[in-house]
PDB file of C-alpha atoms in Angstrom:
ATOM      1  CA  UNK H   1     -28.266  12.552 -21.042  1.00 45.00           C
ATOM      2  CA  UNK H   2     -25.830  10.338 -19.125  1.00 48.00           C
ATOM      3  CA  UNK H   3     -22.133  11.068 -18.950  1.00 47.00           C
ATOM      4  CA  UNK H   4     -20.228  14.258 -19.628  1.00 55.00           C
ATOM      5  CA  UNK H   5     -18.506  14.716 -22.995  1.00 56.00           C
ATOM      6  CA  UNK H   6     -16.084  17.175 -21.374  1.00 66.00           C
ATOM      7  CA  UNK H   7     -14.915  14.571 -18.861  1.00 77.00           C
ATOM      8  CA  UNK H   8     -15.328  11.251 -20.690  1.00 85.00           C
ATOM      9  CA  UNK H   9     -12.671  10.306 -23.239  1.00 88.00           C
ATOM     10  CA  UNK H  10     -10.587   7.331 -24.370  1.00 90.00           C
ATOM     11  CA  UNK H  11      -7.331   6.644 -22.531  1.00 89.00           C
ATOM     12  CA  UNK H  12      -4.395   8.780 -23.656  1.00 92.00           C
ATOM     13  CA  UNK H  13      -1.396   6.818 -25.018  1.00 93.00           C
ATOM     14  CA  UNK H  14       1.690   7.494 -27.127  1.00 95.00           C
ATOM     15  CA  UNK H  15       1.591   7.394 -30.937  1.00 95.00           C
ATOM     16  CA  UNK H  16       3.042   3.878 -31.327  1.00 95.00           C
ATOM     17  CA  UNK H  17       0.522   2.389 -28.877  1.00 96.00           C
ATOM     18  CA  UNK H  18      -2.316   4.209 -30.640  1.00 93.00           C
ATOM     19  CA  UNK H  19      -1.228   2.871 -34.045  1.00 95.00           C
ATOM     20  CA  UNK H  20      -0.888  -0.645 -32.634  1.00 95.00           C
ATOM     21  CA  UNK H  21      -4.483  -0.619 -31.386  1.00 96.00           C
ATOM     22  CA  UNK H  22      -5.699   0.913 -34.634  1.00 95.00           C
ATOM     23  CA  UNK H  23      -3.983  -1.751 -36.725  1.00 95.00           C
ATOM     24  CA  UNK H  24      -5.716  -4.479 -34.740  1.00 95.00           C
ATOM     25  CA  UNK H  25      -9.017  -2.811 -35.492  1.00 95.00           C
ATOM     26  CA  UNK H  26      -8.046  -2.468 -39.167  1.00 95.00           C
ATOM     27  CA  UNK H  27      -7.934  -6.269 -39.453  1.00 96.00           C
ATOM     28  CA  UNK H  28     -11.584  -6.421 -38.401  1.00 96.00           C
ATOM     29  CA  UNK H  29     -12.536  -3.484 -40.639  1.00 94.00           C
ATOM     30  CA  UNK H  30     -10.986  -5.156 -43.676  1.00 96.00           C
ATOM     31  CA  UNK H  31     -12.763  -8.428 -42.875  1.00 97.00           C
ATOM     32  CA  UNK H  32     -16.020  -6.480 -42.579  1.00 94.00           C
ATOM     33  CA  UNK H  33     -15.409  -4.851 -45.980  1.00 94.00           C
ATOM     34  CA  UNK H  34     -14.673  -8.200 -47.628  1.00 95.00           C
ATOM     35  CA  UNK H  35     -17.809  -9.721 -46.104  1.00 96.00           C
ATOM     36  CA  UNK H  36     -19.794  -6.763 -47.416  1.00 93.00           C
ATOM     37  CA  UNK H  37     -18.355  -7.411 -50.886  1.00 93.00           C
ATOM     38  CA  UNK H  38     -19.357 -11.080 -50.612  1.00 96.00           C
ATOM     39  CA  UNK H  39     -22.903 -10.152 -49.569  1.00 93.00           C
ATOM     40  CA  UNK H  40     -23.152  -7.720 -52.491  1.00 94.00           C
ATOM     41  CA  UNK H  41     -21.988 -10.490 -54.835  1.00 96.00           C
ATOM     42  CA  UNK H  42     -24.725 -12.757 -53.471  1.00 95.00           C
ATOM     43  CA  UNK H  43     -27.261  -9.941 -53.876  1.00 94.00           C
ATOM     44  CA  UNK H  44     -26.320  -9.685 -57.560  1.00 95.00           C
ATOM     45  CA  UNK H  45     -27.165 -13.375 -57.918  1.00 95.00           C
ATOM     46  CA  UNK H  46     -30.631 -13.190 -56.379  1.00 96.00           C
ATOM     47  CA  UNK H  47     -33.581 -14.209 -58.560  1.00 97.00           C
ATOM     48  CA  UNK H  48     -36.187 -11.563 -59.361  1.00 96.00           C
ATOM     49  CA  UNK H  49     -39.978 -11.390 -59.369  1.00 97.00           C
ATOM     50  CA  UNK H  50     -42.155  -9.607 -61.907  1.00 97.00           C
ATOM     51  CA  UNK H  51     -44.357  -6.716 -60.855  1.00 97.00           C
ATOM     52  CA  UNK H  52     -46.882  -4.849 -62.965  1.00 96.00           C
ATOM     53  CA  UNK H  53     -45.089  -2.152 -64.921  1.00 96.00           C
ATOM     54  CA  UNK H  54     -48.406  -0.382 -65.432  1.00 96.00           C
ATOM     55  CA  UNK H  55     -48.984  -0.077 -61.658  1.00 96.00           C
ATOM     56  CA  UNK H  56     -50.633   3.332 -61.251  1.00 97.00           C
ATOM     57  CA  UNK H  57     -48.775   6.020 -59.319  1.00 96.00           C
ATOM     58  CA  UNK H  58     -49.124   9.789 -59.106  1.00 96.00           C
ATOM     59  CA  UNK H  59     -46.456  12.154 -60.415  1.00 96.00           C
ATOM     60  CA  UNK H  60     -45.996  15.891 -60.875  1.00 94.00           C
ATOM     61  CA  UNK H  61     -47.974  15.759 -64.130  1.00 93.00           C
ATOM     62  CA  UNK H  62     -50.776  13.579 -62.775  1.00 95.00           C
ATOM     63  CA  UNK H  63     -51.420   9.826 -63.042  1.00 96.00           C
ATOM     64  CA  UNK H  64     -48.485   7.822 -64.373  1.00 97.00           C
ATOM     65  CA  UNK H  65     -47.018   4.339 -63.978  1.00 97.00           C
ATOM     66  CA  UNK H  66     -44.188   2.502 -62.269  1.00 97.00           C
ATOM     67  CA  UNK H  67     -42.577   2.008 -65.675  1.00 97.00           C
ATOM     68  CA  UNK H  68     -42.562   5.751 -66.304  1.00 96.00           C
ATOM     69  CA  UNK H  69     -40.744   6.342 -62.995  1.00 97.00           C
ATOM     70  CA  UNK H  70     -37.654   4.665 -64.509  1.00 97.00           C
ATOM     71  CA  UNK H  71     -37.262   7.822 -66.658  1.00 96.00           C
ATOM     72  CA  UNK H  72     -36.009   5.587 -69.463  1.00 95.00           C
ATOM     73  CA  UNK H  73     -33.212   4.037 -67.428  1.00 97.00           C
ATOM     74  CA  UNK H  74     -32.766   0.304 -66.909  1.00 96.00           C
ATOM     75  CA  UNK H  75     -32.900   0.278 -63.105  1.00 98.00           C
ATOM     76  CA  UNK H  76     -34.898   2.083 -60.439  1.00 98.00           C
ATOM     77  CA  UNK H  77     -34.341   2.461 -56.701  1.00 98.00           C
ATOM     78  CA  UNK H  78     -37.542   3.569 -54.972  1.00 97.00           C
ATOM     79  CA  UNK H  79     -37.660   4.814 -51.399  1.00 96.00           C
ATOM     80  CA  UNK H  80     -41.153   4.332 -49.937  1.00 96.00           C
ATOM     81  CA  UNK H  81     -41.665   7.375 -47.721  1.00 94.00           C
ATOM     82  CA  UNK H  82     -43.981   7.128 -44.706  1.00 93.00           C
ATOM     83  CA  UNK H  83     -46.540   9.917 -44.787  1.00 93.00           C
ATOM     84  CA  UNK H  84     -48.951  11.097 -42.104  1.00 92.00           C
ATOM     85  CA  UNK H  85     -51.813  12.595 -44.167  1.00 92.00           C
ATOM     86  CA  UNK H  86     -53.355  15.794 -42.917  1.00 91.00           C
ATOM     87  CA  UNK H  87     -50.603  16.398 -40.367  1.00 91.00           C
ATOM     88  CA  UNK H  88     -48.167  19.342 -40.340  1.00 93.00           C
ATOM     89  CA  UNK H  89     -44.475  19.186 -41.195  1.00 92.00           C
ATOM     90  CA  UNK H  90     -43.354  18.840 -37.572  1.00 91.00           C
ATOM     91  CA  UNK H  91     -45.289  15.562 -37.261  1.00 90.00           C
ATOM     92  CA  UNK H  92     -43.855  13.918 -40.364  1.00 92.00           C
ATOM     93  CA  UNK H  93     -41.504  10.951 -40.213  1.00 90.00           C
ATOM     94  CA  UNK H  94     -38.073  11.802 -38.832  1.00 90.00           C
ATOM     95  CA  UNK H  95     -36.658   8.547 -40.195  1.00 90.00           C
ATOM     96  CA  UNK H  96     -37.803   9.208 -43.752  1.00 93.00           C
ATOM     97  CA  UNK H  97     -36.694  12.831 -43.491  1.00 94.00           C
ATOM     98  CA  UNK H  98     -33.257  11.602 -42.423  1.00 92.00           C
ATOM     99  CA  UNK H  99     -33.071   9.116 -45.331  1.00 93.00           C
ATOM    100  CA  UNK H 100     -34.031  11.534 -48.101  1.00 95.00           C
ATOM    101  CA  UNK H 101     -31.853  14.296 -46.637  1.00 93.00           C
ATOM    102  CA  UNK H 102     -28.829  12.052 -47.253  1.00 93.00           C
ATOM    103  CA  UNK H 103     -29.528  11.794 -51.004  1.00 93.00           C
ATOM    104  CA  UNK H 104     -27.850  14.550 -52.972  1.00 88.00           C
ATOM    105  CA  UNK H 105     -26.075  14.229 -56.305  1.00 92.00           C
ATOM    106  CA  UNK H 106     -27.777  11.621 -58.515  1.00 95.00           C
ATOM    107  CA  UNK H 107     -25.330  11.787 -61.442  1.00 96.00           C
ATOM    108  CA  UNK H 108     -23.310   8.840 -60.141  1.00 94.00           C
ATOM    109  CA  UNK H 109     -26.422   6.654 -60.100  1.00 95.00           C
ATOM    110  CA  UNK H 110     -27.463   7.933 -63.518  1.00 97.00           C
ATOM    111  CA  UNK H 111     -24.022   7.021 -64.884  1.00 96.00           C
ATOM    112  CA  UNK H 112     -24.878   3.405 -64.078  1.00 96.00           C
ATOM    113  CA  UNK H 113     -28.345   3.623 -65.682  1.00 96.00           C
ATOM    114  CA  UNK H 114     -30.086   3.883 -62.283  1.00 97.00           C
ATOM    115  CA  UNK H 115     -32.919   6.251 -61.359  1.00 97.00           C
ATOM    116  CA  UNK H 116     -33.569   7.106 -57.713  1.00 97.00           C
ATOM    117  CA  UNK H 117     -37.079   8.241 -56.766  1.00 97.00           C
ATOM    118  CA  UNK H 118     -39.181   8.750 -53.657  1.00 97.00           C
ATOM    119  CA  UNK H 119     -42.587   7.035 -53.513  1.00 97.00           C
ATOM    120  CA  UNK H 120     -44.746   8.722 -50.877  1.00 95.00           C
ATOM    121  CA  UNK H 121     -47.109   6.114 -49.448  1.00 93.00           C
ATOM    122  CA  UNK H 122     -49.961   8.420 -48.437  1.00 91.00           C
ATOM    123  CA  UNK H 123     -50.015   6.794 -44.993  1.00 87.00           C
ATOM    124  CA  UNK H 124     -47.848   5.652 -42.120  1.00 83.00           C
ATOM    125  CA  UNK H 125     -48.106   2.815 -39.630  1.00 80.00           C
ATOM    126  CA  UNK H 126     -50.033   5.017 -37.187  1.00 78.00           C
ATOM    127  CA  UNK H 127     -52.668   6.321 -39.576  1.00 81.00           C
ATOM    128  CA  UNK H 128     -54.384   4.984 -42.685  1.00 81.00           C
ATOM    129  CA  UNK H 129     -55.012   6.415 -46.120  1.00 86.00           C
ATOM    130  CA  UNK H 130     -56.524   9.772 -46.957  1.00 89.00           C
ATOM    131  CA  UNK H 131     -57.311  11.121 -50.417  1.00 90.00           C
ATOM    132  CA  UNK H 132     -54.413  10.122 -52.679  1.00 93.00           C
ATOM    133  CA  UNK H 133     -54.098  13.367 -54.628  1.00 94.00           C
ATOM    134  CA  UNK H 134     -54.440  15.531 -51.525  1.00 93.00           C
ATOM    135  CA  UNK H 135     -51.830  13.513 -49.635  1.00 94.00           C
ATOM    136  CA  UNK H 136     -49.487  13.656 -52.615  1.00 95.00           C
ATOM    137  CA  UNK H 137     -49.822  17.438 -52.836  1.00 94.00           C
ATOM    138  CA  UNK H 138     -49.055  17.713 -49.107  1.00 94.00           C
ATOM    139  CA  UNK H 139     -45.956  15.567 -49.547  1.00 95.00           C
ATOM    140  CA  UNK H 140     -44.797  17.665 -52.517  1.00 95.00           C
ATOM    141  CA  UNK H 141     -45.035  20.777 -50.330  1.00 96.00           C
ATOM    142  CA  UNK H 142     -42.909  18.959 -47.768  1.00 95.00           C
ATOM    143  CA  UNK H 143     -40.353  18.156 -50.474  1.00 96.00           C
ATOM    144  CA  UNK H 144     -40.265  21.848 -51.407  1.00 96.00           C
ATOM    145  CA  UNK H 145     -39.913  22.927 -47.763  1.00 95.00           C
ATOM    146  CA  UNK H 146     -36.970  20.544 -47.296  1.00 95.00           C
ATOM    147  CA  UNK H 147     -35.277  21.691 -50.515  1.00 95.00           C
ATOM    148  CA  UNK H 148     -35.094  18.206 -51.998  1.00 96.00           C
ATOM    149  CA  UNK H 149     -34.796  17.753 -55.756  1.00 93.00           C
ATOM    150  CA  UNK H 150     -35.179  13.969 -56.083  1.00 96.00           C
ATOM    151  CA  UNK H 151     -38.010  12.701 -58.306  1.00 96.00           C
ATOM    152  CA  UNK H 152     -41.190  12.459 -56.205  1.00 97.00           C
ATOM    153  CA  UNK H 153     -44.263  10.286 -56.719  1.00 97.00           C
ATOM    154  CA  UNK H 154     -47.149   8.829 -54.749  1.00 96.00           C
ATOM    155  CA  UNK H 155     -47.390   5.041 -54.654  1.00 95.00           C
ATOM    156  CA  UNK H 156     -50.739   5.147 -52.851  1.00 94.00           C
ATOM    157  CA  UNK H 157     -52.870   4.041 -55.843  1.00 94.00           C
ATOM    158  CA  UNK H 158     -50.943   0.737 -56.085  1.00 94.00           C
ATOM    159  CA  UNK H 159     -49.364   0.431 -52.649  1.00 92.00           C
ATOM    160  CA  UNK H 160     -50.995  -2.905 -51.836  1.00 90.00           C
ATOM    161  CA  UNK H 161     -49.510  -4.609 -54.890  1.00 93.00           C
ATOM    162  CA  UNK H 162     -46.171  -2.776 -54.909  1.00 95.00           C
ATOM    163  CA  UNK H 163     -45.497  -3.737 -51.277  1.00 94.00           C
ATOM    164  CA  UNK H 164     -47.269  -7.088 -51.389  1.00 92.00           C
ATOM    165  CA  UNK H 165     -46.442  -9.220 -48.338  1.00 90.00           C
ATOM    166  CA  UNK H 166     -44.926  -6.256 -46.493  1.00 90.00           C
ATOM    167  CA  UNK H 167     -46.242  -3.618 -44.109  1.00 87.00           C
ATOM    168  CA  UNK H 168     -47.632  -0.620 -45.984  1.00 87.00           C
ATOM    169  CA  UNK H 169     -46.812   2.570 -44.158  1.00 87.00           C
ATOM    170  CA  UNK H 170     -43.391   1.361 -43.006  1.00 89.00           C
ATOM    171  CA  UNK H 171     -40.498   2.731 -45.023  1.00 90.00           C
ATOM    172  CA  UNK H 172     -38.917   0.404 -47.559  1.00 93.00           C
ATOM    173  CA  UNK H 173     -36.096   0.650 -50.092  1.00 96.00           C
ATOM    174  CA  UNK H 174     -36.892  -1.361 -53.223  1.00 97.00           C
ATOM    175  CA  UNK H 175     -34.786  -2.058 -56.336  1.00 98.00           C
ATOM    176  CA  UNK H 176     -36.302  -2.733 -59.761  1.00 98.00           C
ATOM    177  CA  UNK H 177     -34.959  -3.831 -63.142  1.00 98.00           C
ATOM    178  CA  UNK H 178     -36.654  -3.080 -66.464  1.00 97.00           C
ATOM    179  CA  UNK H 179     -36.660  -5.475 -69.415  1.00 96.00           C
ATOM    180  CA  UNK H 180     -38.407  -3.509 -72.147  1.00 95.00           C
ATOM    181  CA  UNK H 181     -41.901  -2.871 -70.775  1.00 94.00           C
ATOM    182  CA  UNK H 182     -41.625  -5.571 -68.123  1.00 96.00           C
ATOM    183  CA  UNK H 183     -40.582  -4.636 -64.575  1.00 97.00           C
ATOM    184  CA  UNK H 184     -38.975  -6.922 -62.009  1.00 98.00           C
ATOM    185  CA  UNK H 185     -38.242  -6.470 -58.331  1.00 97.00           C
ATOM    186  CA  UNK H 186     -34.685  -7.545 -57.523  1.00 97.00           C
ATOM    187  CA  UNK H 187     -34.162  -6.547 -53.870  1.00 96.00           C
ATOM    188  CA  UNK H 188     -35.803  -4.780 -50.954  1.00 95.00           C
ATOM    189  CA  UNK H 189     -34.916  -3.830 -47.392  1.00 94.00           C
ATOM    190  CA  UNK H 190     -36.404  -1.869 -44.491  1.00 92.00           C
ATOM    191  CA  UNK H 191     -35.571  -0.323 -41.095  1.00 89.00           C
ATOM    192  CA  UNK H 192     -31.778  -0.205 -40.609  1.00 88.00           C
ATOM    193  CA  UNK H 193     -31.325  -1.533 -44.121  1.00 83.00           C
ATOM    194  CA  UNK H 194     -32.072   2.026 -45.235  1.00 87.00           C
ATOM    195  CA  UNK H 195     -28.775   3.115 -43.649  1.00 86.00           C
ATOM    196  CA  UNK H 196     -27.205   2.253 -47.000  1.00 88.00           C
ATOM    197  CA  UNK H 197     -28.098   5.809 -48.109  1.00 89.00           C
ATOM    198  CA  UNK H 198     -26.608   7.392 -44.991  1.00 89.00           C
ATOM    199  CA  UNK H 199     -23.476   9.390 -44.326  1.00 90.00           C
ATOM    200  CA  UNK H 200     -24.352  11.116 -41.048  1.00 90.00           C
ATOM    201  CA  UNK H 201     -24.558   8.020 -38.857  1.00 89.00           C
ATOM    202  CA  UNK H 202     -21.670   6.434 -40.753  1.00 91.00           C
ATOM    203  CA  UNK H 203     -19.487   9.435 -39.912  1.00 93.00           C
ATOM    204  CA  UNK H 204     -20.678   9.418 -36.294  1.00 91.00           C
ATOM    205  CA  UNK H 205     -19.596   5.767 -36.083  1.00 89.00           C
ATOM    206  CA  UNK H 206     -16.006   6.864 -36.806  1.00 92.00           C
ATOM    207  CA  UNK H 207     -15.867   9.213 -33.839  1.00 91.00           C
ATOM    208  CA  UNK H 208     -14.880   8.464 -30.248  1.00 89.00           C
ATOM    209  CA  UNK H 209     -18.447   8.804 -28.914  1.00 88.00           C
ATOM    210  CA  UNK H 210     -20.226   7.174 -31.872  1.00 88.00           C
ATOM    211  CA  UNK H 211     -23.941   7.855 -32.296  1.00 87.00           C
ATOM    212  CA  UNK H 212     -24.378   8.473 -28.567  1.00 89.00           C
ATOM    213  CA  UNK H 213     -27.584   6.437 -28.566  1.00 86.00           C
ATOM    214  CA  UNK H 214     -28.724   4.229 -25.705  1.00 84.00           C
ATOM    215  CA  UNK H 215     -28.557   0.916 -27.615  1.00 87.00           C
ATOM    216  CA  UNK H 216     -24.858   1.255 -28.517  1.00 87.00           C
ATOM    217  CA  UNK H 217     -22.157  -0.776 -26.782  1.00 86.00           C
ATOM    218  CA  UNK H 218     -20.066   2.106 -25.393  1.00 89.00           C
ATOM    219  CA  UNK H 219     -18.017   2.616 -22.217  1.00 88.00           C
ATOM    220  CA  UNK H 220     -20.098   3.300 -19.129  1.00 86.00           C
ATOM    221  CA  UNK H 221     -19.491   7.046 -18.902  1.00 87.00           C
ATOM    222  CA  UNK H 222     -19.821   7.898 -22.593  1.00 89.00           C
ATOM    223  CA  UNK H 223     -22.450  10.572 -23.426  1.00 87.00           C
ATOM    224  CA  UNK H 224     -25.889   9.160 -24.180  1.00 84.00           C
ATOM    225  CA  UNK H 225     -28.438  11.079 -26.198  1.00 83.00           C
ATOM    226  CA  UNK H 226     -31.717  10.129 -27.792  1.00 80.00           C
ATOM    227  CA  UNK H 227     -31.883   9.282 -31.494  1.00 78.00           C
ATOM    228  CA  UNK H 228     -30.452  11.960 -33.771  1.00 84.00           C
ATOM    229  CA  UNK H 229     -33.279  12.207 -36.290  1.00 86.00           C
ATOM    230  CA  UNK H 230     -35.714  14.246 -34.128  1.00 87.00           C
ATOM    231  CA  UNK H 231     -34.845  17.080 -31.735  1.00 87.00           C
ATOM    232  CA  UNK H 232     -36.696  19.651 -29.629  1.00 87.00           C
ATOM    233  CA  UNK H 233     -34.791  22.592 -31.073  1.00 87.00           C
ATOM    234  CA  UNK H 234     -32.161  23.574 -33.595  1.00 84.00           C
ATOM    235  CA  UNK H 235     -28.897  25.463 -33.418  1.00 83.00           C
ATOM    236  CA  UNK H 236     -27.189  26.461 -31.235  1.00 77.00           C
ATOM    237  CA  UNK H 237     -28.256  23.929 -28.606  1.00 82.00           C
ATOM    238  CA  UNK H 238     -29.982  21.127 -30.588  1.00 84.00           C
ATOM    239  CA  UNK H 239     -31.938  20.055 -27.502  1.00 84.00           C
ATOM    240  CA  UNK H 240     -32.289  16.252 -27.550  1.00 79.00           C
ATOM    241  CA  UNK H 241     -35.703  14.628 -27.546  1.00 78.00           C
ATOM    242  CA  UNK H 242     -36.195  12.861 -24.221  1.00 73.00           C
ATOM    243  CA  UNK H 243     -39.716  11.559 -24.911  1.00 69.00           C
ATOM    244  CA  UNK H 244     -41.024   9.583 -27.912  1.00 65.00           C
ATOM    245  CA  UNK H 245     -43.086  12.495 -29.231  1.00 73.00           C
ATOM    246  CA  UNK H 246     -42.685  16.200 -29.849  1.00 82.00           C
ATOM    247  CA  UNK H 247     -40.005  18.245 -31.525  1.00 87.00           C
ATOM    248  CA  UNK H 248     -39.311  18.095 -35.235  1.00 91.00           C
ATOM    249  CA  UNK H 249     -37.280  16.000 -37.645  1.00 91.00           C
ATOM    250  CA  UNK H 250     -33.766  17.356 -37.122  1.00 90.00           C
ATOM    251  CA  UNK H 251     -33.210  18.457 -40.719  1.00 90.00           C
ATOM    252  CA  UNK H 252     -36.207  20.813 -40.528  1.00 92.00           C
ATOM    253  CA  UNK H 253     -34.529  23.260 -38.124  1.00 91.00           C
ATOM    254  CA  UNK H 254     -31.976  24.657 -40.627  1.00 92.00           C
ATOM    255  CA  UNK H 255     -34.791  25.109 -43.163  1.00 91.00           C
ATOM    256  CA  UNK H 256     -36.802  27.121 -40.640  1.00 91.00           C
ATOM    257  CA  UNK H 257     -33.719  29.143 -39.697  1.00 90.00           C
ATOM    258  CA  UNK H 258     -33.375  29.992 -43.392  1.00 93.00           C
ATOM    259  CA  UNK H 259     -37.024  31.174 -43.377  1.00 92.00           C
ATOM    260  CA  UNK H 260     -38.439  28.421 -45.574  1.00 94.00           C
ATOM    261  CA  UNK H 261     -42.170  27.929 -45.096  1.00 92.00           C
ATOM    262  CA  UNK H 262     -43.295  24.604 -43.626  1.00 92.00           C
ATOM    263  CA  UNK H 263     -47.011  25.138 -44.331  1.00 92.00           C
ATOM    264  CA  UNK H 264     -48.312  21.967 -45.992  1.00 91.00           C
ATOM    265  CA  UNK H 265     -51.892  23.188 -46.098  1.00 87.00           C
ATOM    266  CA  UNK H 266     -52.785  20.881 -43.234  1.00 83.00           C
ATOM    267  CA  UNK H 267     -54.297  21.488 -39.813  1.00 64.00           C
ATOM    268  CA  UNK H 268     -52.107  22.986 -37.067  1.00 55.00           C
ATOM    269  CA  UNK H 269     -50.089  20.560 -34.988  1.00 49.00           C
ATOM    270  CA  UNK H 270     -51.928  19.196 -31.982  1.00 42.00           C
ATOM    271  CA  UNK H 271     -52.025  16.179 -29.702  1.00 39.00           C
ATOM    272  CA  UNK H 272     -51.838  12.823 -31.405  1.00 43.00           C
ATOM    273  CA  UNK H 273     -55.038  10.875 -31.755  1.00 43.00           C
ATOM    274  CA  UNK H 274     -55.654   8.198 -29.094  1.00 35.00           C
ATOM    275  CA  UNK H 275     -53.376   5.230 -29.686  1.00 39.00           C
ATOM    276  CA  UNK H 276     -51.204   7.124 -32.181  1.00 42.00           C
ATOM    277  CA  UNK H 277     -47.691   8.341 -31.572  1.00 40.00           C
ATOM    278  CA  UNK H 278     -46.772  11.972 -32.055  1.00 41.00           C
ATOM    279  CA  UNK H 279     -44.208  10.976 -34.653  1.00 42.00           C
ATOM    280  CA  UNK H 280     -43.969   8.431 -37.441  1.00 42.00           C
ATOM    281  CA  UNK H 281     -40.724   6.516 -36.999  1.00 40.00           C
TER     282      UNK H 281
END
């Protein structure tokens, strides 16, 4: 970590000077909001492409279809969760864990005829497919360990067609529209596009030190930490992760502190296979 949060801080000014600087920033914030509204308007005018509504997926009651995942609603937002089959909870994707941990109350989506669901992919970019049902059962145990209640499926049986032209194993956020029994894809995004579900980073961005990550444009002596989604320990110190492997997805530590079991029925954690990272993001 570079910098010292106890010593580094913005310059201290009087109230009128502070408000003057803030108002100048407000002009840019409002322009940013209006541009976001314009982009959303353009998104609503995108064409759509048909996908097979009978694409096979796995659900809590066994084989089902993409159409069934709508739960009778007109629209579906599916988050394609990276999954490292056969690996323990500590090795699972910190990025996907961060995304799904942000999703809480679904009633607001339901009020607009939208279902949100997670589609576990049964693989990640570092490791290929294993048995679909076994991987799905592992991922369901992970869902239970994390205390998530969002609908949970496996897209592995149809992943090649559902993510056609994209990189299977990388997380994606995909929007669908249903017309009777026909299903259409209307939008998709990946990587930082998934920040649309976030509140943690968005709140960090409002603070004086921001996300405290190396890529940010911050003053020279501002504190610098590694990414926030994986750490080497939990409270009270939340030791940052200095290397690209090790630790756990950050949201797992409070679950362990509350004595929730992270046993997915997989092998104990060990060194990554040659050429594979020790984490999924």
